[in-house]
Amino acid sequence: MKPVFGIHIGNTNVTLAICKDNDHPEIVANDAGDRITPAMVTVTDSEIIVGAAAKSATMSQLQTTISSNKTMMEMKVKLCEKFQDQMVLRNNEVYYSLTLGEKIKYVSPQQIATYILKKLYETAKNTINSKEEQVSCVLLASVHSSDEFCEKYRTAAEDAGWTVLQIINEPAAAVLAYSLLDTVTPPQTLLVYRLGDTTCEVTAYNLTDGMLFVLGSEHSEELGGCHFTKTLLEYFTAEFFRKYKLDIRENRRSLAKLKLASENCVHILSKMQAANCYIESLHEGVDFNTTISRPQFELLTQPILAKLTVPMKQLLDRLQLRKPVDTIVLCGGATNVPKLQSHITGLFNPDVTQVLTCPNADELLALGAAKQAYNLVKHRVTEFLPRSQKIHFEVSALSDSTSSESFTSDEENL
């Protein structure tokens, strides 16, 4: 069987996973050897820069470096006024307005998505070392994503060279990644909590005989892992002022430098007990060097935790489930923060509810998408499968493998 891929593009990062001869997906590293690629694009007069190089260019080319493109693809025309310094309307469509020298260049969010997907396509072809043009993938979208968004996303992928088999919901991909559909079990209630950098989404599922049914979902674009970064940024800003009586908030370049360093410290503190922040010539030629411990970080971010779980509480209050949640799946890079994991675990009875976490929660969704791509090709699905169309995978109760009940891709399910 040909290798197939799963792609997750968030507002902040991009991940690519592959399934080869079995349904055990693996993350594909980019050309720099990184497992995660920044979802950023820098547009210049002569080239399009994607990924880590674009993130580095933020300091020098802030006005033409684009991030959070996923949100912009979902943007309605009436919301364009909120971003009027960056977005404009042309023929009733939203475009980025980029100043390149003395010229203005207009680029649509769909074009930016194509640039990112083209980079992933090149990585995929290099990975399988194939000259064949057709490389298949499954894409992901939020539960609340519109059909218009999905159509634009699919078109962007196809323009980049991909053959798109299906677009499935992100929380369903998390369930697939944990192989929760692979065995026949008594009916269960699942809760998928996804916390990205700029969005939070909680989805409740009923899992019955290998089939997923959406019970409800809550989504917020006001909450995200960016609150951890923002809190640390404020702490470092105050620390720099305390030491040197210099306010970096007066300089956008200095602030951008410190924001990147703060983001990196959050990642480090998710795995280590302390993180060092060193920035050469942060502001007015003054270097900044400080260390923060995980207990300090947890104390600073304690007030945030309750806010980040509000969508979960709202969903459970609205659904009024008759029985406790059986399994909670955490996904999204911000759920790597240990204190957030323990906070969510503490909201439920550990004797009844299990909380599933993994060391690299930001990779989970791409892995699930790759697994779905494998399932589709295994069952000879070679053309695009709309979210409203059903297919039947069989689940054998005897072998605990995919082989006898219907597994659907209906919008009510996946």
Short mmCIF file of C-alpha atoms in Angstrom, two decimals:
data_model
loop_
_atom_site.label_atom_id
_atom_site.label_comp_id
_atom_site.label_asym_id
_atom_site.label_seq_id
_atom_site.Cartn_x
_atom_site.Cartn_y
_atom_site.Cartn_z
CA MET A 1 0.00 0.00 0.00
CA LYS A 2 1.20 3.50 -0.81
CA PRO A 3 2.14 5.71 2.15
CA VAL A 4 -0.56 8.21 3.12
CA PHE A 5 -0.40 11.33 5.25
CA GLY A 6 -2.32 13.23 7.91
CA ILE A 7 -2.03 17.01 8.13
CA HIS A 8 -2.88 19.33 10.98
CA ILE A 9 -2.54 23.05 10.41
CA GLY A 10 -3.29 25.20 13.42
CA ASN A 11 -2.95 28.93 13.95
CA THR A 12 0.53 28.49 15.40
CA ASN A 13 2.04 25.19 14.27
CA VAL A 14 1.84 22.59 11.53
CA THR A 15 2.38 18.84 11.86
CA LEU A 16 2.66 16.11 9.24
CA ALA A 17 2.26 12.38 9.94
CA ILE A 18 2.64 9.31 7.74
CA CYS A 19 1.17 5.80 7.68
CA LYS A 20 3.06 3.23 5.64
CA ASP A 21 2.35 -0.51 5.75
CA ASN A 22 0.20 -0.52 8.90
CA ASP A 23 -2.03 1.75 10.95
CA HIS A 24 0.78 2.94 13.21
CA PRO A 25 1.41 6.55 12.16
CA GLU A 26 4.63 8.46 12.67
CA ILE A 27 5.44 12.17 12.68
CA VAL A 28 7.45 13.37 9.68
CA ALA A 29 10.25 15.82 10.45
CA ASN A 30 10.69 18.85 8.20
CA ASP A 31 13.85 19.68 6.23
CA ALA A 32 15.39 21.21 9.37
CA GLY A 33 14.76 18.03 11.35
CA ASP A 34 11.97 19.54 13.47
CA ARG A 35 8.80 17.54 14.16
CA ILE A 36 6.70 20.71 14.33
CA THR A 37 6.76 23.57 11.81
CA PRO A 38 5.61 27.11 12.68
CA ALA A 39 2.46 27.99 10.71
CA MET A 40 3.98 31.26 9.54
CA VAL A 41 4.64 32.72 6.10
CA THR A 42 6.77 35.73 5.16
CA VAL A 43 6.11 37.36 1.80
CA THR A 44 8.93 39.31 0.14
CA ASP A 45 9.48 40.81 -3.33
CA SER A 46 11.46 37.77 -4.44
CA GLU A 47 10.31 34.75 -2.39
CA ILE A 48 7.82 33.10 -0.08
CA ILE A 49 9.32 31.93 3.23
CA VAL A 50 7.50 29.24 5.23
CA GLY A 51 8.04 27.80 8.71
CA ALA A 52 10.90 28.44 11.11
CA ALA A 53 12.62 30.87 8.73
CA ALA A 54 9.43 32.94 8.60
CA LYS A 55 9.19 32.93 12.39
CA SER A 56 12.78 34.21 12.60
CA ALA A 57 11.92 36.90 10.06
CA THR A 58 9.26 38.27 12.42
CA MET A 59 11.85 40.63 13.92
CA SER A 60 12.90 42.23 10.65
CA GLN A 61 9.76 41.77 8.52
CA LEU A 62 6.92 41.97 11.00
CA GLN A 63 4.54 43.71 8.58
CA THR A 64 4.79 41.00 5.90
CA THR A 65 4.94 37.94 8.16
CA ILE A 66 1.60 36.19 8.52
CA SER A 67 0.46 33.98 11.40
CA SER A 68 -2.94 32.71 12.62
CA ASN A 69 -3.95 32.18 9.01
CA LYS A 70 -6.43 29.45 9.96
CA THR A 71 -8.56 32.00 11.80
CA MET A 72 -8.31 34.40 8.86
CA MET A 73 -9.59 31.69 6.48
CA GLU A 74 -12.68 31.42 8.68
CA MET A 75 -13.10 35.19 8.91
CA LYS A 76 -16.42 36.58 7.82
CA VAL A 77 -16.50 39.76 5.80
CA LYS A 78 -18.28 41.63 8.61
CA LEU A 79 -15.36 40.90 10.97
CA CYS A 80 -12.76 42.38 8.62
CA GLU A 81 -13.06 45.79 10.32
CA LYS A 82 -11.44 44.33 13.46
CA PHE A 83 -8.24 43.73 11.47
CA GLN A 84 -8.39 46.73 9.16
CA ASP A 85 -4.68 47.47 9.64
CA GLN A 86 -3.84 44.07 8.13
CA MET A 87 -6.90 42.91 6.16
CA VAL A 88 -8.89 44.51 3.34
CA LEU A 89 -11.94 43.60 1.27
CA ARG A 90 -11.58 43.04 -2.46
CA ASN A 91 -14.58 41.80 -4.45
CA ASN A 92 -16.25 40.97 -1.14
CA GLU A 93 -13.38 38.61 -0.20
CA VAL A 94 -10.87 39.03 2.64
CA TYR A 95 -7.22 39.67 1.70
CA TYR A 96 -3.99 40.48 3.50
CA SER A 97 -2.66 43.90 2.56
CA LEU A 98 1.15 43.67 2.54
CA THR A 99 3.46 46.62 1.94
CA LEU A 100 6.51 45.55 -0.08
CA GLY A 101 8.68 48.61 -0.62
CA GLU A 102 6.54 51.10 -2.46
CA LYS A 103 4.03 48.46 -3.59
CA ILE A 104 0.99 46.92 -1.94
CA LYS A 105 0.50 43.19 -2.48
CA TYR A 106 -2.81 41.50 -1.79
CA VAL A 107 -2.73 37.85 -0.75
CA SER A 108 -5.72 35.76 0.27
CA PRO A 109 -5.68 33.47 3.35
CA GLN A 110 -6.32 30.58 0.96
CA GLN A 111 -3.11 31.43 -0.93
CA ILE A 112 -1.17 31.49 2.36
CA ALA A 113 -2.61 28.05 3.20
CA THR A 114 -1.45 26.83 -0.21
CA TYR A 115 2.12 28.01 0.50
CA ILE A 116 2.14 26.07 3.79
CA LEU A 117 0.62 22.96 2.22
CA LYS A 118 3.09 23.13 -0.68
CA LYS A 119 5.96 23.04 1.81
CA LEU A 120 4.40 19.98 3.45
CA TYR A 121 3.87 18.36 0.05
CA GLU A 122 7.56 18.73 -0.77
CA THR A 123 8.47 17.23 2.63
CA ALA A 124 6.12 14.30 2.02
CA LYS A 125 7.55 13.54 -1.42
CA ASN A 126 11.09 13.65 -0.08
CA THR A 127 10.05 11.32 2.75
CA ILE A 128 8.66 8.61 0.47
CA ASN A 129 11.32 9.30 -2.16
CA SER A 130 8.77 9.07 -4.92
CA LYS A 131 8.46 10.82 -8.26
CA GLU A 132 4.76 10.01 -8.41
CA GLU A 133 2.66 13.14 -8.34
CA GLN A 134 -0.32 11.70 -6.43
CA VAL A 135 0.24 11.87 -2.68
CA SER A 136 -2.88 11.32 -0.56
CA CYS A 137 -3.79 12.93 2.75
CA VAL A 138 -6.55 13.58 5.26
CA LEU A 139 -7.02 17.15 6.49
CA LEU A 140 -8.51 18.40 9.75
CA ALA A 141 -11.00 21.10 10.63
CA SER A 142 -12.63 22.29 13.83
CA VAL A 143 -16.09 20.99 14.67
CA HIS A 144 -17.48 24.48 14.13
CA SER A 145 -15.76 24.98 10.75
CA SER A 146 -18.08 25.94 7.92
CA ASP A 147 -18.48 24.08 4.64
CA GLU A 148 -17.04 27.16 2.94
CA PHE A 149 -13.87 26.92 5.03
CA CYS A 150 -13.51 23.20 4.28
CA GLU A 151 -13.91 23.80 0.56
CA LYS A 152 -11.26 26.54 0.58
CA TYR A 153 -8.95 24.33 2.64
CA ARG A 154 -9.37 21.40 0.26
CA THR A 155 -8.77 23.64 -2.78
CA ALA A 156 -5.61 25.05 -1.18
CA ALA A 157 -4.32 21.52 -0.59
CA GLU A 158 -5.08 20.40 -4.13
CA ASP A 159 -3.43 23.53 -5.54
CA ALA A 160 -0.35 22.54 -3.51
CA GLY A 161 -0.32 19.08 -5.14
CA TRP A 162 -2.13 16.94 -2.55
CA THR A 163 -4.88 14.42 -3.26
CA VAL A 164 -7.34 15.02 -0.42
CA LEU A 165 -9.24 11.92 0.70
CA GLN A 166 -11.30 13.55 3.42
CA ILE A 167 -11.57 16.39 5.93
CA ILE A 168 -12.48 15.19 9.42
CA ASN A 169 -13.03 16.99 12.70
CA GLU A 170 -10.01 17.57 14.94
CA PRO A 171 -11.42 15.94 18.09
CA ALA A 172 -12.29 12.80 16.09
CA ALA A 173 -8.65 12.64 14.99
CA ALA A 174 -7.57 12.70 18.65
CA VAL A 175 -9.86 9.74 19.36
CA LEU A 176 -8.41 7.89 16.35
CA ALA A 177 -4.85 8.60 17.51
CA TYR A 178 -5.55 6.81 20.79
CA SER A 179 -7.10 3.85 18.90
CA LEU A 180 -10.28 4.19 20.93
CA LEU A 181 -12.34 2.98 17.94
CA ASP A 182 -10.31 -0.17 17.36
CA THR A 183 -12.09 -2.37 19.89
CA VAL A 184 -15.69 -3.14 20.76
CA THR A 185 -16.45 -1.74 24.23
CA PRO A 186 -19.57 -0.85 26.21
CA PRO A 187 -20.99 2.58 25.32
CA GLN A 188 -18.73 5.34 26.59
CA THR A 189 -18.85 9.11 26.93
CA LEU A 190 -15.70 10.80 25.67
CA LEU A 191 -14.62 14.39 26.16
CA VAL A 192 -11.94 15.81 23.85
CA TYR A 193 -10.31 18.97 25.19
CA ARG A 194 -8.14 20.79 22.66
CA LEU A 195 -6.14 23.83 23.68
CA GLY A 196 -4.10 25.43 20.95
CA ASP A 197 -2.21 28.69 21.16
CA THR A 198 -5.17 30.90 20.29
CA THR A 199 -8.26 28.68 20.49
CA CYS A 200 -9.96 26.26 22.86
CA GLU A 201 -12.46 23.61 21.81
CA VAL A 202 -14.24 20.95 23.88
CA THR A 203 -16.28 18.21 22.21
CA ALA A 204 -18.34 15.45 23.82
CA TYR A 205 -18.84 12.14 22.02
CA ASN A 206 -20.82 8.99 22.58
CA LEU A 207 -18.75 5.97 21.56
CA THR A 208 -20.90 2.94 20.76
CA ASP A 209 -19.76 -0.16 18.84
CA GLY A 210 -16.90 1.65 17.16
CA MET A 211 -19.08 4.61 16.13
CA LEU A 212 -18.67 8.21 17.28
CA PHE A 213 -21.65 10.49 17.76
CA VAL A 214 -21.19 14.17 18.60
CA LEU A 215 -23.18 15.13 21.69
CA GLY A 216 -22.12 18.76 21.71
CA SER A 217 -19.21 21.17 21.44
CA GLU A 218 -18.00 24.47 22.89
CA HIS A 219 -15.50 26.72 21.13
CA SER A 220 -13.66 29.86 22.21
CA GLU A 221 -11.26 32.09 20.33
CA GLU A 222 -10.67 34.14 23.47
CA LEU A 223 -8.82 31.34 25.29
CA GLY A 224 -5.59 29.58 24.40
CA GLY A 225 -2.06 28.66 25.36
CA CYS A 226 -1.10 32.22 24.44
CA HIS A 227 -2.28 33.17 27.94
CA PHE A 228 0.66 31.20 29.38
CA THR A 229 3.03 33.05 27.05
CA LYS A 230 1.43 36.41 27.80
CA THR A 231 1.74 35.88 31.57
CA LEU A 232 5.41 34.97 31.25
CA LEU A 233 6.01 37.90 28.90
CA GLU A 234 4.54 40.31 31.47
CA TYR A 235 6.70 38.77 34.20
CA PHE A 236 9.89 39.10 32.12
CA THR A 237 8.99 42.66 31.09
CA ALA A 238 8.57 43.63 34.74
CA GLU A 239 11.81 41.83 35.64
CA PHE A 240 13.75 43.71 32.95
CA PHE A 241 12.32 47.02 34.16
CA ARG A 242 13.14 46.16 37.79
CA LYS A 243 16.76 45.43 36.90
CA TYR A 244 17.49 48.15 34.35
CA LYS A 245 14.64 50.69 34.63
CA LEU A 246 13.95 50.25 30.90
CA ASP A 247 10.46 49.63 29.53
CA ILE A 248 10.61 47.37 26.47
CA ARG A 249 6.90 47.93 25.77
CA GLU A 250 7.97 51.10 23.98
CA ASN A 251 9.79 49.06 21.33
CA ARG A 252 7.91 46.54 19.15
CA ARG A 253 11.09 44.77 18.07
CA SER A 254 12.23 44.23 21.66
CA LEU A 255 8.77 43.05 22.62
CA ALA A 256 8.70 40.56 19.72
CA LYS A 257 12.08 39.18 20.82
CA LEU A 258 10.90 38.70 24.40
CA LYS A 259 7.61 37.14 23.27
CA LEU A 260 9.47 34.46 21.28
CA ALA A 261 11.72 33.78 24.27
CA SER A 262 8.68 33.56 26.58
CA GLU A 263 7.00 31.08 24.26
CA ASN A 264 10.14 28.95 24.24
CA CYS A 265 10.30 29.02 28.04
CA VAL A 266 6.72 27.75 28.29
CA HIS A 267 7.69 24.75 26.13
CA ILE A 268 10.79 24.08 28.24
CA LEU A 269 8.88 24.35 31.52
CA SER A 270 6.40 21.77 30.25
CA LYS A 271 9.20 19.21 30.30
CA MET A 272 11.86 20.60 32.66
CA GLN A 273 11.93 22.06 36.17
CA ALA A 274 13.50 25.36 35.10
CA ALA A 275 14.07 27.48 32.01
CA ASN A 276 16.71 30.08 31.25
CA CYS A 277 15.86 33.16 29.22
CA TYR A 278 18.83 34.89 27.60
CA ILE A 279 18.46 37.58 24.93
CA GLU A 280 21.45 39.49 23.67
CA SER A 281 20.84 43.22 23.28
CA LEU A 282 17.16 43.03 24.14
CA HIS A 283 16.67 46.77 24.47
CA GLU A 284 19.02 49.75 24.05
CA GLY A 285 22.00 47.39 23.91
CA VAL A 286 21.23 45.76 27.27
CA ASP A 287 21.31 41.95 27.50
CA PHE A 288 18.65 40.09 29.43
CA ASN A 289 19.44 36.93 31.36
CA THR A 290 17.13 35.32 33.91
CA THR A 291 15.94 31.90 35.05
CA ILE A 292 12.45 30.87 36.06
CA SER A 293 11.51 27.64 37.83
CA ARG A 294 8.42 25.56 37.18
CA PRO A 295 6.96 26.33 40.66
CA GLN A 296 7.33 30.06 39.90
CA PHE A 297 5.66 29.60 36.54
CA GLU A 298 2.81 27.59 38.07
CA LEU A 299 2.25 30.26 40.70
CA LEU A 300 2.10 32.97 38.02
CA THR A 301 -0.33 31.00 35.83
CA GLN A 302 -2.58 29.60 38.57
CA PRO A 303 -5.34 32.22 37.94
CA ILE A 304 -5.47 31.23 34.26
CA LEU A 305 -6.36 27.58 34.83
CA ALA A 306 -9.95 28.14 35.88
CA LYS A 307 -10.57 30.34 32.82
CA LEU A 308 -9.15 27.72 30.45
CA THR A 309 -11.63 25.11 31.66
CA VAL A 310 -14.72 27.33 31.38
CA PRO A 311 -15.74 25.89 27.95
CA MET A 312 -15.56 22.38 29.42
CA LYS A 313 -17.83 23.31 32.33
CA GLN A 314 -20.23 25.14 30.01
CA LEU A 315 -20.54 22.10 27.76
CA LEU A 316 -21.14 19.68 30.63
CA ASP A 317 -23.70 22.05 32.19
CA ARG A 318 -25.53 22.28 28.87
CA LEU A 319 -25.53 18.54 28.14
CA GLN A 320 -26.54 17.39 31.63
CA LEU A 321 -25.13 13.90 30.99
CA ARG A 322 -26.88 11.05 32.75
CA LYS A 323 -23.61 9.34 33.65
CA PRO A 324 -20.05 10.52 34.34
CA VAL A 325 -17.54 11.06 31.55
CA ASP A 326 -15.55 7.86 30.97
CA THR A 327 -12.53 9.24 29.14
CA ILE A 328 -11.02 12.68 28.60
CA VAL A 329 -8.56 13.15 25.74
CA LEU A 330 -6.19 16.13 25.95
CA CYS A 331 -4.70 17.45 22.72
CA GLY A 332 -3.11 20.64 21.45
CA GLY A 333 0.32 21.98 22.38
CA ALA A 334 -0.85 23.97 25.41
CA THR A 335 -2.12 20.81 27.14
CA ASN A 336 1.52 19.80 27.58
CA VAL A 337 1.61 22.15 30.60
CA PRO A 338 1.66 19.76 33.61
CA LYS A 339 -0.31 22.08 35.90
CA LEU A 340 -3.16 22.27 33.38
CA GLN A 341 -3.21 18.48 33.09
CA SER A 342 -3.44 18.06 36.87
CA HIS A 343 -6.08 20.81 37.11
CA ILE A 344 -8.33 19.06 34.57
CA THR A 345 -7.74 15.68 36.22
CA GLY A 346 -8.75 17.17 39.57
CA LEU A 347 -12.15 18.23 38.19
CA PHE A 348 -13.22 14.58 37.82
CA ASN A 349 -13.35 11.44 39.93
CA PRO A 350 -10.16 9.49 39.06
CA ASP A 351 -11.89 6.21 39.93
CA VAL A 352 -14.46 6.81 37.18
CA THR A 353 -12.81 9.06 34.59
CA GLN A 354 -9.45 8.45 32.93
CA VAL A 355 -7.52 11.36 31.45
CA LEU A 356 -5.40 10.50 28.43
CA THR A 357 -2.29 12.60 27.85
CA CYS A 358 0.85 12.14 25.79
CA PRO A 359 4.30 13.81 25.87
CA ASN A 360 3.70 15.53 22.52
CA ALA A 361 0.05 16.56 22.55
CA ASP A 362 0.64 18.95 19.64
CA GLU A 363 1.39 15.95 17.37
CA LEU A 364 -1.70 13.92 18.27
CA LEU A 365 -4.10 15.33 15.68
CA ALA A 366 -1.83 14.73 12.69
CA LEU A 367 -1.31 11.14 13.87
CA GLY A 368 -5.07 10.59 13.98
CA ALA A 369 -5.51 12.10 10.51
CA ALA A 370 -2.81 9.79 9.11
CA LYS A 371 -4.54 6.79 10.67
CA GLN A 372 -7.83 7.81 9.04
CA ALA A 373 -6.04 8.15 5.69
CA TYR A 374 -4.71 4.61 6.11
CA ASN A 375 -8.22 3.30 6.92
CA LEU A 376 -9.68 4.99 3.84
CA VAL A 377 -7.07 3.64 1.42
CA LYS A 378 -7.24 0.18 3.02
CA HIS A 379 -10.94 0.15 2.23
CA ARG A 380 -10.30 1.41 -1.32
CA VAL A 381 -11.54 4.94 -0.86
CA THR A 382 -9.49 6.88 -3.42
CA GLU A 383 -11.67 9.92 -4.13
CA PHE A 384 -12.66 12.77 -1.86
CA LEU A 385 -15.20 11.72 0.75
CA PRO A 386 -17.43 14.58 1.95
CA ARG A 387 -18.00 14.97 5.68
CA SER A 388 -21.70 14.13 5.16
CA GLN A 389 -21.06 10.78 3.44
CA LYS A 390 -20.88 7.49 5.35
CA ILE A 391 -18.47 4.61 4.83
CA HIS A 392 -18.48 1.35 6.71
CA PHE A 393 -15.44 -0.08 8.45
CA GLU A 394 -15.91 -3.38 10.22
CA VAL A 395 -14.91 -4.03 13.81
CA SER A 396 -14.47 -7.62 14.93
CA ALA A 397 -15.26 -8.28 18.58
CA LEU A 398 -13.12 -11.39 18.43
CA SER A 399 -9.93 -10.00 17.01
CA ASP A 400 -10.21 -6.45 18.42
CA SER A 401 -9.14 -5.12 15.05
CA THR A 402 -10.82 -3.04 12.40
CA SER A 403 -13.05 -5.65 10.59
CA SER A 404 -17.33 -5.60 11.50
CA GLU A 405 -19.33 -2.49 12.67
CA SER A 406 -19.94 0.64 10.80
CA PHE A 407 -17.42 3.44 11.27
CA THR A 408 -18.93 6.58 9.81
CA SER A 409 -17.59 9.86 8.60
CA ASP A 410 -20.91 11.62 8.88
CA GLU A 411 -20.70 15.18 10.21
CA GLU A 412 -22.78 14.04 13.19
CA ASN A 413 -20.06 11.53 13.96
CA LEU A 414 -16.62 12.54 12.74
#
